[in-house]
Amino acid sequence: MKGSACSVLHLCSRVFPDKDSLIAGDLEIAGGTAGRSPVAVQGTKINLLYSRDHSVTEGLDYVIQMYVSVRSVGDVTASARSRKRC
């Protein structure tokens, strides 16, 4: 299946015309991810891996459990405080 067909069917988020623009797009996404809290990135990965093998309800319950367990972590608390100042 060609990239344009995948895009029309919403099987991918973006289609690139060539390899160089694909690599540039990947680096852009990686840069955005690298700028985020390591706790948030790892927590998202763990939740995605759990949720793919469980029901929506179980996945949401797991997210709640994860949130409760990491809410006292320093960078999560600092992030919440900085957002309140904006």
mmCIF file of N, CA and C in Angstrom:
data_model
loop_
_atom_site.group_PDB
_atom_site.id
_atom_site.type_symbol
_atom_site.label_atom_id
_atom_site.label_comp_id
_atom_site.label_asym_id
_atom_site.label_seq_id
_atom_site.Cartn_x
_atom_site.Cartn_y
_atom_site.Cartn_z
ATOM 1 N N MET A 1 0.852 -1.167 0.000
ATOM 2 C CA MET A 1 0.000 0.000 0.000
ATOM 3 C C MET A 1 0.901 1.234 0.000
ATOM 4 N N LYS A 2 0.578 2.196 -0.822
ATOM 5 C CA LYS A 2 1.361 3.430 -0.912
ATOM 6 C C LYS A 2 1.043 4.359 0.253
ATOM 7 N N GLY A 3 1.999 5.257 0.527
ATOM 8 C CA GLY A 3 1.851 6.191 1.631
ATOM 9 C C GLY A 3 0.614 7.053 1.525
ATOM 10 N N SER A 4 0.289 7.511 0.327
ATOM 11 C CA SER A 4 -0.885 8.373 0.168
ATOM 12 C C SER A 4 -2.173 7.629 0.525
ATOM 13 N N ALA A 5 -2.240 6.346 0.183
ATOM 14 C CA ALA A 5 -3.421 5.547 0.529
ATOM 15 C C ALA A 5 -3.502 5.345 2.041
ATOM 16 N N CYS A 6 -2.363 5.121 2.673
ATOM 17 C CA CYS A 6 -2.337 4.973 4.141
ATOM 18 C C CYS A 6 -2.812 6.248 4.816
ATOM 19 N N SER A 7 -2.425 7.384 4.273
ATOM 20 C CA SER A 7 -2.827 8.667 4.845
ATOM 21 C C SER A 7 -4.332 8.870 4.723
ATOM 22 N N VAL A 8 -4.888 8.534 3.576
ATOM 23 C CA VAL A 8 -6.331 8.684 3.357
ATOM 24 C C VAL A 8 -7.113 7.793 4.326
ATOM 25 N N LEU A 9 -6.591 6.608 4.601
ATOM 26 C CA LEU A 9 -7.255 5.667 5.506
ATOM 27 C C LEU A 9 -6.908 5.924 6.975
ATOM 28 N N HIS A 10 -6.122 6.970 7.225
ATOM 29 C CA HIS A 10 -5.701 7.353 8.584
ATOM 30 C C HIS A 10 -4.911 6.245 9.280
ATOM 31 N N LEU A 11 -4.093 5.522 8.509
ATOM 32 C CA LEU A 11 -3.221 4.497 9.076
ATOM 33 C C LEU A 11 -1.871 5.077 9.492
ATOM 34 N N CYS A 12 -1.619 6.314 9.099
ATOM 35 C CA CYS A 12 -0.390 7.002 9.487
ATOM 36 C C CYS A 12 -0.718 8.476 9.680
ATOM 37 N N SER A 13 0.134 9.163 10.423
ATOM 38 C CA SER A 13 -0.152 10.569 10.716
ATOM 39 C C SER A 13 0.410 11.515 9.662
ATOM 40 N N ARG A 14 1.534 11.129 9.043
ATOM 41 C CA ARG A 14 2.128 11.977 8.009
ATOM 42 C C ARG A 14 2.784 11.115 6.943
ATOM 43 N N VAL A 15 2.858 11.654 5.739
ATOM 44 C CA VAL A 15 3.532 10.990 4.628
ATOM 45 C C VAL A 15 4.606 11.938 4.126
ATOM 46 N N PHE A 16 5.802 11.409 3.886
ATOM 47 C CA PHE A 16 6.920 12.229 3.438
ATOM 48 C C PHE A 16 7.274 11.886 1.995
ATOM 49 N N PRO A 17 7.689 12.885 1.226
ATOM 50 C CA PRO A 17 7.981 12.643 -0.185
ATOM 51 C C PRO A 17 9.276 11.878 -0.436
ATOM 52 N N ASP A 18 10.230 11.943 0.502
ATOM 53 C CA ASP A 18 11.511 11.266 0.298
ATOM 54 C C ASP A 18 12.158 10.916 1.638
ATOM 55 N N LYS A 19 13.254 10.185 1.554
ATOM 56 C CA LYS A 19 13.939 9.709 2.754
ATOM 57 C C LYS A 19 14.466 10.861 3.610
ATOM 58 N N ASP A 20 15.033 11.883 2.977
ATOM 59 C CA ASP A 20 15.605 13.002 3.736
ATOM 60 C C ASP A 20 14.547 13.744 4.546
ATOM 61 N N SER A 21 13.390 13.983 3.953
ATOM 62 C CA SER A 21 12.332 14.676 4.697
ATOM 63 C C SER A 21 11.748 13.774 5.790
ATOM 64 N N LEU A 22 11.754 12.468 5.561
ATOM 65 C CA LEU A 22 11.322 11.520 6.592
ATOM 66 C C LEU A 22 12.248 11.594 7.802
ATOM 67 N N ILE A 23 13.546 11.589 7.560
ATOM 68 C CA ILE A 23 14.518 11.668 8.654
ATOM 69 C C ILE A 23 14.387 12.998 9.382
ATOM 70 N N ALA A 24 14.209 14.087 8.643
ATOM 71 C CA ALA A 24 14.026 15.400 9.276
ATOM 72 C C ALA A 24 12.769 15.411 10.145
ATOM 73 N N GLY A 25 11.695 14.818 9.663
ATOM 74 C CA GLY A 25 10.457 14.730 10.437
ATOM 75 C C GLY A 25 10.628 13.890 11.691
ATOM 76 N N ASP A 26 11.361 12.776 11.565
ATOM 77 C CA ASP A 26 11.632 11.932 12.734
ATOM 78 C C ASP A 26 12.455 12.675 13.778
ATOM 79 N N LEU A 27 13.458 13.420 13.336
ATOM 80 C CA LEU A 27 14.292 14.182 14.268
ATOM 81 C C LEU A 27 13.489 15.272 14.965
ATOM 82 N N GLU A 28 12.539 15.859 14.253
ATOM 83 C CA GLU A 28 11.661 16.870 14.853
ATOM 84 C C GLU A 28 10.825 16.255 15.984
ATOM 85 N N ILE A 29 10.255 15.097 15.724
ATOM 86 C CA ILE A 29 9.454 14.407 16.741
ATOM 87 C C ILE A 29 10.338 13.982 17.913
ATOM 88 N N ALA A 30 11.517 13.439 17.619
ATOM 89 C CA ALA A 30 12.432 13.005 18.677
ATOM 90 C C ALA A 30 12.868 14.178 19.545
ATOM 91 N N GLY A 31 13.096 15.335 18.927
ATOM 92 C CA GLY A 31 13.474 16.525 19.691
ATOM 93 C C GLY A 31 12.376 16.957 20.640
ATOM 94 N N GLY A 32 11.146 16.876 20.186
ATOM 95 C CA GLY A 32 10.017 17.219 21.053
ATOM 96 C C GLY A 32 9.878 16.255 22.214
ATOM 97 N N THR A 33 10.072 14.973 21.936
ATOM 98 C CA THR A 33 9.985 13.962 22.987
ATOM 99 C C THR A 33 11.122 14.123 23.995
ATOM 100 N N ALA A 34 12.315 14.407 23.506
ATOM 101 C CA ALA A 34 13.480 14.563 24.390
ATOM 102 C C ALA A 34 13.319 15.745 25.334
ATOM 103 N N GLY A 35 12.532 16.737 24.948
ATOM 104 C CA GLY A 35 12.325 17.908 25.781
ATOM 105 C C GLY A 35 11.285 17.718 26.870
ATOM 106 N N ARG A 36 10.654 16.579 26.889
ATOM 107 C CA ARG A 36 9.621 16.316 27.888
ATOM 108 C C ARG A 36 10.216 15.634 29.127
ATOM 109 N N SER A 37 9.446 15.621 30.176
ATOM 110 C CA SER A 37 9.861 14.984 31.425
ATOM 111 C C SER A 37 10.122 13.496 31.200
ATOM 112 N N PRO A 38 11.264 12.986 31.662
ATOM 113 C CA PRO A 38 11.531 11.553 31.517
ATOM 114 C C PRO A 38 10.471 10.685 32.204
ATOM 115 N N VAL A 39 9.945 11.160 33.314
ATOM 116 C CA VAL A 39 8.898 10.413 34.020
ATOM 117 C C VAL A 39 7.644 10.339 33.151
ATOM 118 N N ALA A 40 7.293 11.441 32.500
ATOM 119 C CA ALA A 40 6.101 11.462 31.646
ATOM 120 C C ALA A 40 6.281 10.564 30.426
ATOM 121 N N VAL A 41 7.454 10.602 29.811
ATOM 122 C CA VAL A 41 7.711 9.779 28.623
ATOM 123 C C VAL A 41 7.653 8.297 28.993
ATOM 124 N N GLN A 42 8.327 7.914 30.062
ATOM 125 C CA GLN A 42 8.332 6.514 30.481
ATOM 126 C C GLN A 42 6.939 6.071 30.920
ATOM 127 N N GLY A 43 6.223 6.938 31.630
ATOM 128 C CA GLY A 43 4.865 6.604 32.056
ATOM 129 C C GLY A 43 3.929 6.397 30.877
ATOM 130 N N THR A 44 4.058 7.237 29.857
ATOM 131 C CA THR A 44 3.240 7.088 28.652
ATOM 132 C C THR A 44 3.534 5.770 27.960
ATOM 133 N N LYS A 45 4.819 5.434 27.845
ATOM 134 C CA LYS A 45 5.205 4.176 27.202
ATOM 135 C C LYS A 45 4.629 2.979 27.965
ATOM 136 N N ILE A 46 4.761 2.992 29.269
ATOM 137 C CA ILE A 46 4.242 1.891 30.094
ATOM 138 C C ILE A 46 2.732 1.759 29.928
ATOM 139 N N ASN A 47 2.029 2.886 29.936
ATOM 140 C CA ASN A 47 0.570 2.850 29.793
ATOM 141 C C ASN A 47 0.141 2.364 28.415
ATOM 142 N N LEU A 48 0.842 2.778 27.369
ATOM 143 C CA LEU A 48 0.508 2.310 26.022
ATOM 144 C C LEU A 48 0.721 0.805 25.897
ATOM 145 N N LEU A 49 1.831 0.315 26.426
ATOM 146 C CA LEU A 49 2.102 -1.122 26.358
ATOM 147 C C LEU A 49 1.061 -1.924 27.139
ATOM 148 N N TYR A 50 0.663 -1.430 28.291
ATOM 149 C CA TYR A 50 -0.359 -2.117 29.087
ATOM 150 C C TYR A 50 -1.707 -2.090 28.366
ATOM 151 N N SER A 51 -2.079 -0.929 27.859
ATOM 152 C CA SER A 51 -3.420 -0.734 27.298
ATOM 153 C C SER A 51 -3.663 -1.518 26.020
ATOM 154 N N ARG A 52 -2.617 -1.844 25.290
ATOM 155 C CA ARG A 52 -2.848 -2.574 24.035
ATOM 156 C C ARG A 52 -3.321 -4.003 24.269
ATOM 157 N N ASP A 53 -3.077 -4.537 25.465
ATOM 158 C CA ASP A 53 -3.483 -5.904 25.778
ATOM 159 C C ASP A 53 -4.649 -5.989 26.754
ATOM 160 N N HIS A 54 -5.273 -4.847 27.063
ATOM 161 C CA HIS A 54 -6.364 -4.816 28.036
ATOM 162 C C HIS A 54 -7.521 -3.977 27.507
ATOM 163 N N SER A 55 -8.652 -4.089 28.171
ATOM 164 C CA SER A 55 -9.830 -3.318 27.761
ATOM 165 C C SER A 55 -9.607 -1.836 28.039
ATOM 166 N N VAL A 56 -10.464 -1.007 27.467
ATOM 167 C CA VAL A 56 -10.373 0.441 27.688
ATOM 168 C C VAL A 56 -10.512 0.755 29.174
ATOM 169 N N THR A 57 -11.463 0.126 29.826
ATOM 170 C CA THR A 57 -11.678 0.365 31.259
ATOM 171 C C THR A 57 -10.444 -0.015 32.067
ATOM 172 N N GLU A 58 -9.870 -1.174 31.778
ATOM 173 C CA GLU A 58 -8.657 -1.597 32.488
ATOM 174 C C GLU A 58 -7.502 -0.638 32.217
ATOM 175 N N GLY A 59 -7.388 -0.183 30.973
ATOM 176 C CA GLY A 59 -6.331 0.764 30.628
ATOM 177 C C GLY A 59 -6.472 2.077 31.370
ATOM 178 N N LEU A 60 -7.692 2.588 31.455
ATOM 179 C CA LEU A 60 -7.921 3.846 32.175
ATOM 180 C C LEU A 60 -7.678 3.680 33.672
ATOM 181 N N ASP A 61 -8.081 2.541 34.219
ATOM 182 C CA ASP A 61 -7.801 2.273 35.634
ATOM 183 C C ASP A 61 -6.296 2.232 35.889
ATOM 184 N N TYR A 62 -5.560 1.664 34.958
ATOM 185 C CA TYR A 62 -4.102 1.585 35.091
ATOM 186 C C TYR A 62 -3.478 2.979 35.038
ATOM 187 N N VAL A 63 -3.995 3.840 34.166
ATOM 188 C CA VAL A 63 -3.504 5.220 34.091
ATOM 189 C C VAL A 63 -3.712 5.913 35.433
ATOM 190 N N ILE A 64 -4.861 5.720 36.033
ATOM 191 C CA ILE A 64 -5.141 6.332 37.341
ATOM 192 C C ILE A 64 -4.150 5.822 38.387
ATOM 193 N N GLN A 65 -3.915 4.518 38.401
ATOM 194 C CA GLN A 65 -2.956 3.952 39.355
ATOM 195 C C GLN A 65 -1.560 4.522 39.134
ATOM 196 N N MET A 66 -1.166 4.656 37.877
ATOM 197 C CA MET A 66 0.154 5.226 37.568
ATOM 198 C C MET A 66 0.237 6.672 38.038
ATOM 199 N N TYR A 67 -0.807 7.435 37.789
ATOM 200 C CA TYR A 67 -0.804 8.842 38.195
ATOM 201 C C TYR A 67 -0.643 8.968 39.706
ATOM 202 N N VAL A 68 -1.394 8.175 40.437
ATOM 203 C CA VAL A 68 -1.326 8.231 41.899
ATOM 204 C C VAL A 68 0.080 7.859 42.379
ATOM 205 N N SER A 69 0.715 6.898 41.720
ATOM 206 C CA SER A 69 2.032 6.448 42.175
ATOM 207 C C SER A 69 3.155 7.420 41.829
ATOM 208 N N VAL A 70 3.001 8.229 40.780
ATOM 209 C CA VAL A 70 4.092 9.138 40.386
ATOM 210 C C VAL A 70 3.825 10.596 40.722
ATOM 211 N N ARG A 71 2.694 10.903 41.285
ATOM 212 C CA ARG A 71 2.368 12.315 41.508
ATOM 213 C C ARG A 71 3.298 12.988 42.494
ATOM 214 N N SER A 72 3.983 12.212 43.307
ATOM 215 C CA SER A 72 4.907 12.815 44.264
ATOM 216 C C SER A 72 6.325 12.946 43.712
ATOM 217 N N VAL A 73 6.560 12.485 42.499
ATOM 218 C CA VAL A 73 7.891 12.589 41.895
ATOM 219 C C VAL A 73 8.193 14.058 41.626
ATOM 220 N N GLY A 74 9.419 14.461 41.890
ATOM 221 C CA GLY A 74 9.814 15.867 41.825
ATOM 222 C C GLY A 74 9.483 16.596 40.547
ATOM 223 N N ASP A 75 9.817 16.034 39.375
ATOM 224 C CA ASP A 75 9.576 16.804 38.157
ATOM 225 C C ASP A 75 8.101 16.888 37.801
ATOM 226 N N VAL A 76 7.298 15.941 38.261
ATOM 227 C CA VAL A 76 5.857 16.034 38.037
ATOM 228 C C VAL A 76 5.290 17.178 38.872
ATOM 229 N N THR A 77 5.706 17.252 40.117
ATOM 230 C CA THR A 77 5.254 18.327 41.005
ATOM 231 C C THR A 77 5.718 19.684 40.491
ATOM 232 N N ALA A 78 6.978 19.770 40.071
ATOM 233 C CA ALA A 78 7.514 21.034 39.547
ATOM 234 C C ALA A 78 6.781 21.457 38.281
ATOM 235 N N SER A 79 6.457 20.501 37.434
ATOM 236 C CA SER A 79 5.731 20.813 36.205
ATOM 237 C C SER A 79 4.347 21.366 36.514
ATOM 238 N N ALA A 80 3.669 20.751 37.452
ATOM 239 C CA ALA A 80 2.332 21.222 37.827
ATOM 240 C C ALA A 80 2.398 22.631 38.386
ATOM 241 N N ARG A 81 3.399 22.899 39.198
ATOM 242 C CA ARG A 81 3.542 24.242 39.766
ATOM 243 C C ARG A 81 3.840 25.277 38.691
ATOM 244 N N SER A 82 4.689 24.929 37.730
ATOM 245 C CA SER A 82 5.036 25.898 36.686
ATOM 246 C C SER A 82 3.837 26.198 35.793
ATOM 247 N N ARG A 83 2.973 25.241 35.579
ATOM 248 C CA ARG A 83 1.784 25.474 34.754
ATOM 249 C C ARG A 83 0.799 26.400 35.453
ATOM 250 N N LYS A 84 0.754 26.360 36.768
ATOM 251 C CA LYS A 84 -0.153 27.240 37.509
ATOM 252 C C LYS A 84 0.287 28.695 37.413
ATOM 253 N N ARG A 85 1.577 28.941 37.194
ATOM 254 C CA ARG A 85 2.079 30.313 37.093
ATOM 255 C C ARG A 85 1.751 30.956 35.757
ATOM 256 N N CYS A 86 1.483 30.153 34.763
ATOM 257 C CA CYS A 86 1.237 30.699 33.419
ATOM 258 C C CYS A 86 -0.102 31.369 33.314
#
